[in-house]
Amino acid sequence: MKVLITSGGTTEPIDSVRGISNFATGGLGKLTAECFLEDGHEVILLAGDKAVLPQASQRLTIITIMGTENLYEEMKRCVPLVDVVVHSMAVSDYRPLYMTGLENFPSVLTERDLLNFHPHHAKKISSKSNYQIMLLEKTPKIISFIKTWKPHVLLFGFKLLAGVTEQELIDVAKEKLISTQADFIIANDLEDIKNNQHKAFIVSTDSIERLHTKSEIADKILSVSKTYYS
Amino acid sequence: MKVLITSGGTTEPIDSVRGISNFATGGLGKLTAECFLEDGHEVILLAGDKAVLPQASQRLTIITIMGTENLYEEMKRCVPLVDVVVHSMAVSDYRPLYMTGLENFPSVLTERDLLNFHPHHAKKISSKSNYQIMLLEKTPKIISFIKTWKPHVLLFGFKLLAGVTEQELIDVAKEKLISTQADFIIANDLEDIKNNQHKAFIVSTDSIERLHTKSEIADKILSVSKTYYS
């Protein structure tokens, strides 16, 4: 099999010296890549610039990813080449449109003022204002494009929430199965992730299974993929 | 001598999964630490969580720093213990107060609405809104506290600008000498930093010297410190 794995977090630049980063370490993506490699498969790993990486291998291609636009382009190019996609990267939901001193707005402003504001382009934002406002726009949900690029690819998506009940987690995963056309959603709660402990549910339209560690999740993704293509 | 070096960048959390990071690699801080260690001195290194680090040494203490508040507390504790401070960390000028969907505001709003808004606290911000607004407040300029904590410490500050003329760079460095009470400001332009090439000016009240590489900057900081304490 050929598998595409995304791992770590994206970074959306604010200016030339700072950006908004997602904190994911890439640990699960690394483990999953290692499972597929040890079992003899080919892996393309799209990894955030701070993600932990597997050891080099002739069957492993690593591509460093910065923002969502970069990720979109690389996935569009790579998805048609693979049999399985494991999209475990923490992708920015929002990207900055601008950041500017609050004093650049009138004291009474409208939504239109905010949306139509075009600040003077600064390579590095000055630190003179007491307050800054940032306007952020939603990024495209890249996972929703994957099946349009390759309808029969086996797709594992992820959903991370924080401090919710198990039932909420499962309900949200089931919604995401439909909205993304993923075959499986691995749903996890940030509060249940500590080092190798990594409680999660792997949810499909007709099954829910509880998993407990990163290794268990990685093994499960490999075994489901092998069954699917056997 | 005992020297305190700060390096890398700070990260200010937005919620439990994302934050605003400064991109500095910590390369110059690492080199400066190595110069002082090789010359037999003791080094305390306060480093951002992604900063490159020197090899372990009995005379080296490394403390990992996240945000500006964390940096402030550690510097307040460490500055009285040292003879020299090299404050090369890229410190966030702003930290997020909140990030919330634009629809949570009235369509006409005032500055007071923005400043007094208290969003429902979310552990992880939902991705339902098309636009989000973030309000950020200025962080305290930590460098300005250093001489109040230890008046006679030898202080090297840094000023990074992007795409300015040499004259502007020197003028801003001279202003910063006064506002921070630093003994030296190392002024550099982002566009003149590429791998080991690192053009900079080291500016004091009565001298300006041009430097060209990270090694030259690190060596200069060491030699100035040795002269000062000889």
Tab-separated table of C-alpha atoms in Angstrom:
chain	number	residue	atom	x	y	z
A	1	MET	CA	0.000	0.000	0.000
A	2	LYS	CA	0.918	3.664	-0.362
A	3	VAL	CA	-0.181	5.849	2.517
A	4	LEU	CA	-0.263	9.617	2.990
A	5	ILE	CA	0.066	10.744	6.617
A	6	THR	CA	-0.188	14.335	7.828
A	7	SER	CA	1.219	15.200	11.261
A	8	GLY	CA	2.188	18.025	13.593
A	9	GLY	CA	0.581	21.464	13.336
A	10	THR	CA	0.281	24.202	10.733
A	11	THR	CA	1.595	27.753	11.229
A	12	GLU	CA	-0.214	30.758	9.720
A	13	PRO	CA	2.002	33.845	9.478
A	14	ILE	CA	0.893	37.155	11.029
A	15	ASP	CA	3.942	39.047	9.725
A	16	SER	CA	7.549	38.149	8.963
A	17	VAL	CA	8.454	37.352	12.584
A	18	ARG	CA	5.365	35.747	14.158
A	19	GLY	CA	2.531	33.375	13.386
A	20	ILE	CA	-0.319	31.355	14.866
A	21	SER	CA	0.760	27.774	15.485
A	22	ASN	CA	-1.125	24.646	16.458
A	23	PHE	CA	0.634	22.810	19.277
A	24	ALA	CA	0.448	19.196	17.989
A	25	THR	CA	3.755	17.356	18.402
A	26	GLY	CA	3.340	14.919	15.520
A	27	GLY	CA	3.902	11.949	17.851
A	28	LEU	CA	0.932	9.930	16.592
A	29	GLY	CA	1.746	10.610	12.922
A	30	LYS	CA	5.331	9.461	13.506
A	31	LEU	CA	4.180	6.220	15.154
A	32	THR	CA	1.643	5.539	12.393
A	33	ALA	CA	4.290	6.138	9.706
A	34	GLU	CA	6.636	3.703	11.511
A	35	CYS	CA	3.899	1.016	11.661
A	36	PHE	CA	3.290	1.210	7.905
A	37	LEU	CA	7.026	1.312	7.102
A	38	GLU	CA	7.805	-1.730	9.304
A	39	ASP	CA	5.018	-3.597	7.546
A	40	GLY	CA	6.648	-2.890	4.157
A	41	HIS	CA	4.474	-0.087	2.809
A	42	GLU	CA	5.347	3.284	1.265
A	43	VAL	CA	4.715	6.460	3.251
A	44	ILE	CA	4.458	10.126	2.258
A	45	LEU	CA	4.549	12.219	5.440
A	46	LEU	CA	3.420	15.858	5.345
A	47	ALA	CA	4.708	17.254	8.632
A	48	GLY	CA	4.515	20.623	10.401
A	49	ASP	CA	7.927	22.272	10.804
A	50	LYS	CA	8.214	21.356	14.499
A	51	ALA	CA	6.812	17.811	14.236
A	52	VAL	CA	8.820	14.836	15.503
A	53	LEU	CA	9.858	12.648	12.557
A	54	PRO	CA	10.472	8.929	11.952
A	55	GLN	CA	13.967	7.727	11.004
A	56	ALA	CA	14.847	8.060	7.327
A	57	SER	CA	13.854	5.126	5.083
A	58	GLN	CA	13.929	4.521	1.337
A	59	ARG	CA	10.158	4.046	1.444
A	60	LEU	CA	9.553	7.316	3.320
A	61	THR	CA	9.144	10.783	1.744
A	62	ILE	CA	8.915	13.706	4.165
A	63	ILE	CA	7.579	17.116	3.079
A	64	THR	CA	7.582	20.060	5.510
A	65	ILE	CA	4.348	22.036	5.701
A	66	MET	CA	3.842	25.606	6.926
A	67	GLY	CA	0.281	26.948	6.473
A	68	THR	CA	-3.071	25.570	5.290
A	69	GLU	CA	-2.557	26.816	1.729
A	70	ASN	CA	0.720	24.931	1.486
A	71	LEU	CA	-0.980	21.832	2.969
A	72	TYR	CA	-3.882	22.093	0.490
A	73	GLU	CA	-1.521	22.185	-2.510
A	74	GLU	CA	0.594	19.259	-1.319
A	75	MET	CA	-2.434	17.102	-0.467
A	76	LYS	CA	-4.082	17.845	-3.796
A	77	ARG	CA	-0.894	16.623	-5.467
A	78	CYS	CA	-0.312	13.559	-3.228
A	79	VAL	CA	-3.801	12.145	-2.523
A	80	PRO	CA	-4.224	10.737	-6.084
A	81	LEU	CA	-0.954	8.784	-5.595
A	82	VAL	CA	-1.996	6.825	-2.477
A	83	ASP	CA	-4.398	4.138	-1.229
A	84	VAL	CA	-4.814	5.401	2.345
A	85	VAL	CA	-4.894	8.903	3.881
A	86	VAL	CA	-4.336	9.399	7.625
A	87	HIS	CA	-5.024	13.083	8.221
A	88	SER	CA	-3.818	13.572	11.792
A	89	MET	CA	-2.355	17.069	11.386
A	90	ALA	CA	-3.709	19.868	13.573
A	91	VAL	CA	-4.751	22.314	10.864
A	92	SER	CA	-5.440	25.990	11.656
A	93	ASP	CA	-9.179	26.672	11.546
A	94	TYR	CA	-8.469	30.392	11.025
A	95	ARG	CA	-5.800	32.515	9.374
A	96	PRO	CA	-5.029	36.165	10.091
A	97	LEU	CA	-6.235	38.725	7.536
A	98	TYR	CA	-4.617	41.595	9.419
A	99	MET	CA	-3.435	42.772	12.809
A	100	THR	CA	-3.502	46.481	13.493
A	101	GLY	CA	-3.538	49.020	16.328
A	102	LEU	CA	-7.000	49.619	17.780
A	103	GLU	CA	-6.440	53.369	17.246
A	104	ASN	CA	-6.587	52.816	13.474
A	105	PHE	CA	-10.369	52.389	13.733
A	106	PRO	CA	-13.004	55.006	14.473
A	107	SER	CA	-14.317	54.854	18.051
A	108	VAL	CA	-17.611	53.511	16.715
A	109	LEU	CA	-17.212	50.943	13.997
A	110	THR	CA	-19.313	48.529	11.998
A	111	GLU	CA	-18.778	44.945	10.956
A	112	ARG	CA	-18.210	46.318	7.460
A	113	ASP	CA	-15.402	48.569	8.764
A	114	LEU	CA	-13.712	45.499	10.191
A	115	LEU	CA	-14.177	43.333	7.099
A	116	ASN	CA	-13.152	46.031	4.596
A	117	PHE	CA	-10.191	47.419	6.528
A	118	HIS	CA	-6.888	47.304	4.648
A	119	PRO	CA	-4.027	48.197	6.959
A	120	HIS	CA	-0.792	49.661	5.690
A	121	HIS	CA	1.297	46.579	4.970
A	122	ALA	CA	4.029	46.185	7.575
A	123	LYS	CA	6.820	43.631	7.285
A	124	LYS	CA	7.002	43.616	11.062
A	125	ILE	CA	4.121	45.055	13.092
A	126	SER	CA	5.276	47.902	15.342
A	127	SER	CA	4.756	47.585	19.081
A	128	LYS	CA	3.536	51.137	19.725
A	129	SER	CA	-0.224	50.557	20.229
A	130	ASN	CA	-1.577	49.451	23.600
A	131	TYR	CA	-4.108	47.166	21.915
A	132	GLN	CA	-4.141	45.391	18.585
A	133	ILE	CA	-7.073	43.861	16.757
A	134	MET	CA	-6.656	40.829	14.554
A	135	LEU	CA	-9.284	39.738	12.049
A	136	LEU	CA	-9.132	36.066	11.095
A	137	GLU	CA	-10.972	34.192	8.352
A	138	LYS	CA	-11.940	30.545	8.326
A	139	THR	CA	-9.598	28.301	6.346
A	140	PRO	CA	-11.006	25.746	3.893
A	141	LYS	CA	-11.674	22.337	5.513
A	142	ILE	CA	-9.073	20.410	3.526
A	143	ILE	CA	-10.363	17.015	4.686
A	144	SER	CA	-13.606	17.642	2.767
A	145	PHE	CA	-11.680	17.799	-0.549
A	146	ILE	CA	-9.905	14.460	-0.175
A	147	LYS	CA	-12.687	12.213	-1.551
A	148	THR	CA	-13.250	14.646	-4.447
A	149	TRP	CA	-9.588	14.216	-5.411
A	150	LYS	CA	-9.766	10.391	-5.097
A	151	PRO	CA	-13.219	8.938	-4.322
A	152	HIS	CA	-12.066	5.433	-3.341
A	153	VAL	CA	-9.143	6.332	-1.105
A	154	LEU	CA	-9.475	4.953	2.451
A	155	LEU	CA	-9.701	8.047	4.652
A	156	PHE	CA	-8.982	8.356	8.376
A	157	GLY	CA	-9.874	11.753	9.847
A	158	PHE	CA	-9.385	13.093	13.363
A	159	LYS	CA	-11.489	15.190	15.692
A	160	LEU	CA	-9.954	16.773	18.776
A	161	LEU	CA	-12.161	18.332	21.440
A	162	ALA	CA	-11.331	19.517	24.957
A	163	GLY	CA	-13.245	18.670	28.144
A	164	VAL	CA	-16.397	17.094	26.640
A	165	THR	CA	-18.325	13.921	27.517
A	166	GLU	CA	-17.724	10.636	25.681
A	167	GLN	CA	-21.194	10.874	24.145
A	168	GLU	CA	-20.493	14.376	22.766
A	169	LEU	CA	-17.200	13.159	21.361
A	170	ILE	CA	-18.906	10.261	19.565
A	171	ASP	CA	-21.764	12.440	18.309
A	172	VAL	CA	-19.352	15.006	16.869
A	173	ALA	CA	-17.314	12.215	15.256
A	174	LYS	CA	-20.458	10.846	13.570
A	175	GLU	CA	-21.326	14.291	12.209
A	176	LYS	CA	-17.789	14.628	10.903
A	177	LEU	CA	-18.017	11.193	9.168
A	178	ILE	CA	-20.863	12.605	7.104
A	179	SER	CA	-19.527	16.123	6.481
A	180	THR	CA	-16.080	14.895	5.377
A	181	GLN	CA	-16.987	11.506	3.805
A	182	ALA	CA	-14.196	9.968	5.882
A	183	ASP	CA	-14.352	6.182	6.381
A	184	PHE	CA	-13.191	6.482	9.984
A	185	ILE	CA	-12.944	9.360	12.443
A	186	ILE	CA	-10.600	9.019	15.390
A	187	ALA	CA	-12.156	11.197	18.084
A	188	ASN	CA	-10.121	12.262	21.094
A	189	ASP	CA	-10.264	14.649	24.008
A	190	LEU	CA	-7.194	16.781	24.751
A	191	GLU	CA	-7.620	16.043	28.460
A	192	ASP	CA	-7.175	12.312	27.800
A	193	ILE	CA	-3.846	12.704	25.982
A	194	LYS	CA	-0.760	12.445	28.185
A	195	ASN	CA	2.511	11.090	26.771
A	196	ASN	CA	1.751	7.614	25.453
A	197	GLN	CA	-1.700	7.461	27.077
A	198	HIS	CA	-4.025	8.601	24.309
A	199	LYS	CA	-7.672	7.641	24.827
A	200	ALA	CA	-9.712	7.754	21.638
A	201	PHE	CA	-12.679	6.292	19.801
A	202	ILE	CA	-12.378	5.070	16.238
A	203	VAL	CA	-15.807	5.629	14.733
A	204	SER	CA	-17.255	4.449	11.400
A	205	THR	CA	-20.881	4.489	10.212
A	206	ASP	CA	-21.426	1.052	11.788
A	207	SER	CA	-18.815	0.668	14.520
A	208	ILE	CA	-17.283	2.377	17.549
A	209	GLU	CA	-14.153	1.070	19.199
A	210	ARG	CA	-12.300	2.396	22.220
A	211	LEU	CA	-8.498	2.789	22.031
A	212	HIS	CA	-6.074	3.685	24.830
A	213	THR	CA	-2.580	4.519	23.578
A	214	LYS	CA	-0.878	6.065	20.546
A	215	SER	CA	0.546	2.632	19.619
A	216	GLU	CA	-2.908	1.081	19.744
A	217	ILE	CA	-4.269	3.818	17.448
A	218	ALA	CA	-1.400	3.401	14.977
A	219	ASP	CA	-1.728	-0.424	14.956
A	220	LYS	CA	-5.482	-0.146	14.462
A	221	ILE	CA	-5.109	2.185	11.450
A	222	LEU	CA	-2.670	-0.272	9.856
A	223	SER	CA	-4.841	-3.345	10.505
A	224	VAL	CA	-8.034	-1.658	9.228
A	225	SER	CA	-6.167	-0.600	6.065
A	226	LYS	CA	-4.826	-4.119	5.469
A	227	THR	CA	-8.306	-5.634	5.878
A	228	TYR	CA	-9.761	-3.036	3.496
A	229	TYR	CA	-7.244	-3.845	0.753
A	230	SER	CA	-7.060	-7.625	1.345
B	1	MET	CA	31.610	35.567	35.049
B	2	LYS	CA	28.006	34.408	35.292
B	3	VAL	CA	25.884	35.239	32.263
B	4	LEU	CA	22.161	35.022	31.620
B	5	ILE	CA	21.233	34.463	27.964
B	6	THR	CA	17.696	34.418	26.579
B	7	SER	CA	17.092	32.808	23.177
B	8	GLY	CA	14.456	31.531	20.761
B	9	GLY	CA	10.903	32.902	20.801
B	10	THR	CA	8.029	33.117	23.255
B	11	THR	CA	4.613	31.534	22.657
B	12	GLU	CA	1.438	33.190	23.962
B	13	PRO	CA	-1.503	30.757	24.172
B	14	ILE	CA	-4.801	31.562	22.429
B	15	ASP	CA	-6.541	28.458	23.784
B	16	SER	CA	-5.429	24.953	24.762
B	17	VAL	CA	-4.388	23.950	21.223
B	18	ARG	CA	-2.947	27.081	19.579
B	19	GLY	CA	-0.821	30.105	20.313
B	20	ILE	CA	1.068	33.019	18.802
B	21	SER	CA	4.742	32.181	18.381
B	22	ASN	CA	7.770	34.236	17.466
B	23	PHE	CA	9.856	32.492	14.818
B	24	ALA	CA	13.383	33.002	16.234
B	25	THR	CA	15.483	29.819	16.060
B	26	GLY	CA	17.739	30.540	19.040
B	27	GLY	CA	20.842	30.109	16.866
B	28	LEU	CA	22.587	33.251	18.080
B	29	GLY	CA	21.782	32.527	21.752
B	30	LYS	CA	23.214	29.025	21.386
B	31	LEU	CA	26.452	30.342	19.843
B	32	THR	CA	26.804	33.034	22.517
B	33	ALA	CA	26.285	30.457	25.273
B	34	GLU	CA	28.960	28.228	23.697
B	35	CYS	CA	31.444	31.152	23.546
B	36	PHE	CA	31.020	31.884	27.260
B	37	LEU	CA	31.151	28.190	28.219
B	38	GLU	CA	34.332	27.539	26.199
B	39	ASP	CA	35.934	30.520	27.915
B	40	GLY	CA	35.181	28.976	31.334
B	41	HIS	CA	32.146	31.003	32.445
B	42	GLU	CA	28.781	29.942	33.881
B	43	VAL	CA	25.666	30.270	31.736
B	44	ILE	CA	21.945	30.303	32.537
B	45	LEU	CA	20.007	29.921	29.264
B	46	LEU	CA	16.307	30.805	29.154
B	47	ALA	CA	15.157	29.279	25.861
B	48	GLY	CA	11.878	29.158	23.938
B	49	ASP	CA	10.508	25.627	23.597
B	50	LYS	CA	11.625	25.257	19.956
B	51	ALA	CA	15.041	26.918	20.339
B	52	VAL	CA	18.199	25.088	19.303
B	53	LEU	CA	20.311	24.331	22.376
B	54	PRO	CA	24.029	24.011	23.181
B	55	GLN	CA	25.435	20.664	24.329
B	56	ALA	CA	24.993	19.895	28.026
B	57	SER	CA	27.738	21.193	30.341
B	58	GLN	CA	28.175	21.315	34.112
B	59	ARG	CA	28.385	25.097	33.867
B	60	LEU	CA	25.164	25.397	31.833
B	61	THR	CA	21.617	25.612	33.234
B	62	ILE	CA	18.780	25.524	30.664
B	63	ILE	CA	15.250	26.663	31.536
B	64	THR	CA	12.429	26.354	28.978
B	65	ILE	CA	10.245	29.419	28.544
B	66	MET	CA	6.712	29.625	27.138
B	67	GLY	CA	5.097	33.091	27.384
B	68	THR	CA	6.167	36.578	28.487
B	69	GLU	CA	4.806	36.123	32.010
B	70	ASN	CA	6.908	32.991	32.471
B	71	LEU	CA	9.950	34.858	31.056
B	72	TYR	CA	9.374	37.834	33.380
B	73	GLU	CA	9.288	35.597	36.488
B	74	GLU	CA	12.419	33.639	35.528
B	75	MET	CA	14.371	36.794	34.627
B	76	LYS	CA	13.376	38.512	37.852
B	77	ARG	CA	14.737	35.482	39.725
B	78	CYS	CA	17.922	35.040	37.642
B	79	VAL	CA	19.125	38.595	36.857
B	80	PRO	CA	20.337	39.255	40.460
B	81	LEU	CA	22.521	36.112	40.197
B	82	VAL	CA	24.545	37.153	37.126
B	83	ASP	CA	27.112	39.704	35.892
B	84	VAL	CA	26.009	39.880	32.257
B	85	VAL	CA	22.587	39.651	30.560
B	86	VAL	CA	22.304	38.905	26.820
B	87	HIS	CA	18.614	39.310	26.032
B	88	SER	CA	18.384	37.922	22.496
B	89	MET	CA	14.989	36.216	22.809
B	90	ALA	CA	12.210	37.279	20.427
B	91	VAL	CA	9.577	38.259	22.987
B	92	SER	CA	5.905	38.627	21.998
B	93	ASP	CA	4.957	42.318	21.915
B	94	TYR	CA	1.277	41.363	22.306
B	95	ARG	CA	-0.712	38.619	23.980
B	96	PRO	CA	-4.289	37.577	23.144
B	97	LEU	CA	-7.031	38.691	25.532
B	98	TYR	CA	-9.688	36.799	23.608
B	99	MET	CA	-10.626	35.379	20.226
B	100	THR	CA	-14.312	35.144	19.390
B	101	GLY	CA	-16.716	34.878	16.458
B	102	LEU	CA	-17.483	38.220	14.817
B	103	GLU	CA	-21.208	37.435	15.223
B	104	ASN	CA	-20.827	37.768	19.010
B	105	PHE	CA	-20.654	41.551	18.581
B	106	PRO	CA	-23.412	43.960	17.619
B	107	SER	CA	-23.171	45.130	13.989
B	108	VAL	CA	-22.144	48.583	15.234
B	109	LEU	CA	-19.689	48.490	18.070
B	110	THR	CA	-17.522	50.837	20.077
B	111	GLU	CA	-13.959	50.591	21.284
B	112	ARG	CA	-15.435	50.092	24.737
B	113	ASP	CA	-17.434	47.067	23.484
B	114	LEU	CA	-14.186	45.542	22.264
B	115	LEU	CA	-12.196	46.303	25.413
B	116	ASN	CA	-14.907	45.196	27.849
B	117	PHE	CA	-16.019	42.064	26.006
B	118	HIS	CA	-15.762	38.865	28.052
B	119	PRO	CA	-16.357	35.866	25.814
B	120	HIS	CA	-17.659	32.595	27.145
B	121	HIS	CA	-14.453	30.780	28.082
B	122	ALA	CA	-13.763	27.945	25.648
B	123	LYS	CA	-11.031	25.369	26.180
B	124	LYS	CA	-10.839	25.010	22.431
B	125	ILE	CA	-12.357	27.686	20.208
B	126	SER	CA	-15.010	26.235	17.893
B	127	SER	CA	-14.561	26.609	14.143
B	128	LYS	CA	-18.149	27.532	13.280
B	129	SER	CA	-17.836	31.299	12.639
B	130	ASN	CA	-16.661	32.595	9.266
B	131	TYR	CA	-14.640	35.352	10.922
B	132	GLN	CA	-13.035	35.648	14.324
B	133	ILE	CA	-11.802	38.759	16.076
B	134	MET	CA	-8.851	38.679	18.419
B	135	LEU	CA	-8.052	41.482	20.840
B	136	LEU	CA	-4.431	41.628	21.961
B	137	GLU	CA	-2.811	43.709	24.691
B	138	LYS	CA	0.755	44.932	24.842
B	139	THR	CA	3.049	42.846	27.017
B	140	PRO	CA	5.388	44.535	29.526
B	141	LYS	CA	8.817	45.386	28.039
B	142	ILE	CA	10.826	43.003	30.204
B	143	ILE	CA	14.162	44.487	29.142
B	144	SER	CA	13.210	47.751	30.889
B	145	PHE	CA	13.040	45.952	34.276
B	146	ILE	CA	16.516	44.420	34.133
B	147	LYS	CA	18.489	47.403	35.487
B	148	THR	CA	15.896	47.903	38.246
B	149	TRP	CA	16.534	44.322	39.373
B	150	LYS	CA	20.338	44.764	39.232
B	151	PRO	CA	21.585	48.269	38.390
B	152	HIS	CA	25.195	47.330	37.609
B	153	VAL	CA	24.613	44.259	35.472
B	154	LEU	CA	26.125	44.546	31.955
B	155	LEU	CA	23.147	44.469	29.619
B	156	PHE	CA	23.064	43.575	25.914
B	157	GLY	CA	19.681	44.171	24.263
B	158	PHE	CA	18.559	43.441	20.703
B	159	LYS	CA	16.441	45.296	18.200
B	160	LEU	CA	15.106	43.509	15.117
B	161	LEU	CA	13.531	45.498	12.302
B	162	ALA	CA	12.581	44.447	8.770
B	163	GLY	CA	13.432	46.269	5.537
B	164	VAL	CA	14.727	49.572	6.958
B	165	THR	CA	17.798	51.675	6.136
B	166	GLU	CA	21.026	51.401	8.146
B	167	GLN	CA	20.477	54.911	9.505
B	168	GLU	CA	16.976	54.032	10.764
B	169	LEU	CA	18.334	50.888	12.379
B	170	ILE	CA	21.030	52.863	14.215
B	171	ASP	CA	18.586	55.616	15.243
B	172	VAL	CA	16.128	53.087	16.684
B	173	ALA	CA	18.978	51.321	18.518
B	174	LYS	CA	20.036	54.621	20.105
B	175	GLU	CA	16.487	55.301	21.276
B	176	LYS	CA	16.335	51.806	22.738
B	177	LEU	CA	19.650	52.337	24.603
B	178	ILE	CA	17.960	55.165	26.472
B	179	SER	CA	14.510	53.617	27.001
B	180	THR	CA	15.917	50.302	28.306
B	181	GLN	CA	19.144	51.513	29.992
B	182	ALA	CA	20.981	48.778	28.120
B	183	ASP	CA	24.759	49.163	27.767
B	184	PHE	CA	24.726	47.845	24.220
B	185	ILE	CA	21.988	47.294	21.633
B	186	ILE	CA	22.625	44.848	18.817
B	187	ALA	CA	20.483	46.147	15.963
B	188	ASN	CA	19.699	43.915	13.008
B	189	ASP	CA	17.450	43.769	9.977
B	190	LEU	CA	15.583	40.528	9.271
B	191	GLU	CA	16.466	40.848	5.593
B	192	ASP	CA	20.171	40.708	6.444
B	193	ILE	CA	19.948	37.431	8.393
B	194	LYS	CA	20.537	34.294	6.344
B	195	ASN	CA	22.058	31.183	7.940
B	196	ASN	CA	25.390	32.243	9.414
B	197	GLN	CA	25.377	35.628	7.637
B	198	HIS	CA	23.941	37.972	10.239
B	199	LYS	CA	24.643	41.647	9.604
B	200	ALA	CA	24.250	43.819	12.690
B	201	PHE	CA	25.424	46.939	14.448
B	202	ILE	CA	26.492	46.880	18.080
B	203	VAL	CA	25.613	50.316	19.402
B	204	SER	CA	26.521	51.974	22.725
B	205	THR	CA	26.205	55.638	23.748
B	206	ASP	CA	29.670	56.356	22.321
B	207	SER	CA	30.349	53.656	19.719
B	208	ILE	CA	28.907	51.907	16.678
B	209	GLU	CA	30.518	48.814	15.239
B	210	ARG	CA	29.453	46.747	12.235
B	211	LEU	CA	29.317	42.940	12.584
B	212	HIS	CA	28.724	40.334	9.852
B	213	THR	CA	28.087	36.833	11.227
B	214	LYS	CA	26.523	35.162	14.255
B	215	SER	CA	29.998	34.022	15.402
B	216	GLU	CA	31.302	37.590	15.185
B	217	ILE	CA	28.364	38.838	17.290
B	218	ALA	CA	28.858	36.107	19.911
B	219	ASP	CA	32.646	36.715	20.095
B	220	LYS	CA	32.089	40.470	20.409
B	221	ILE	CA	29.644	40.039	23.314
B	222	LEU	CA	32.180	37.854	25.129
B	223	SER	CA	35.137	40.210	24.536
B	224	VAL	CA	33.161	43.318	25.587
B	225	SER	CA	32.074	41.508	28.776
B	226	LYS	CA	35.656	40.458	29.603
B	227	THR	CA	36.936	44.013	29.108
B	228	TYR	CA	34.139	45.375	31.292
B	229	TYR	CA	34.971	43.036	34.181
B	230	SER	CA	38.784	43.092	33.794
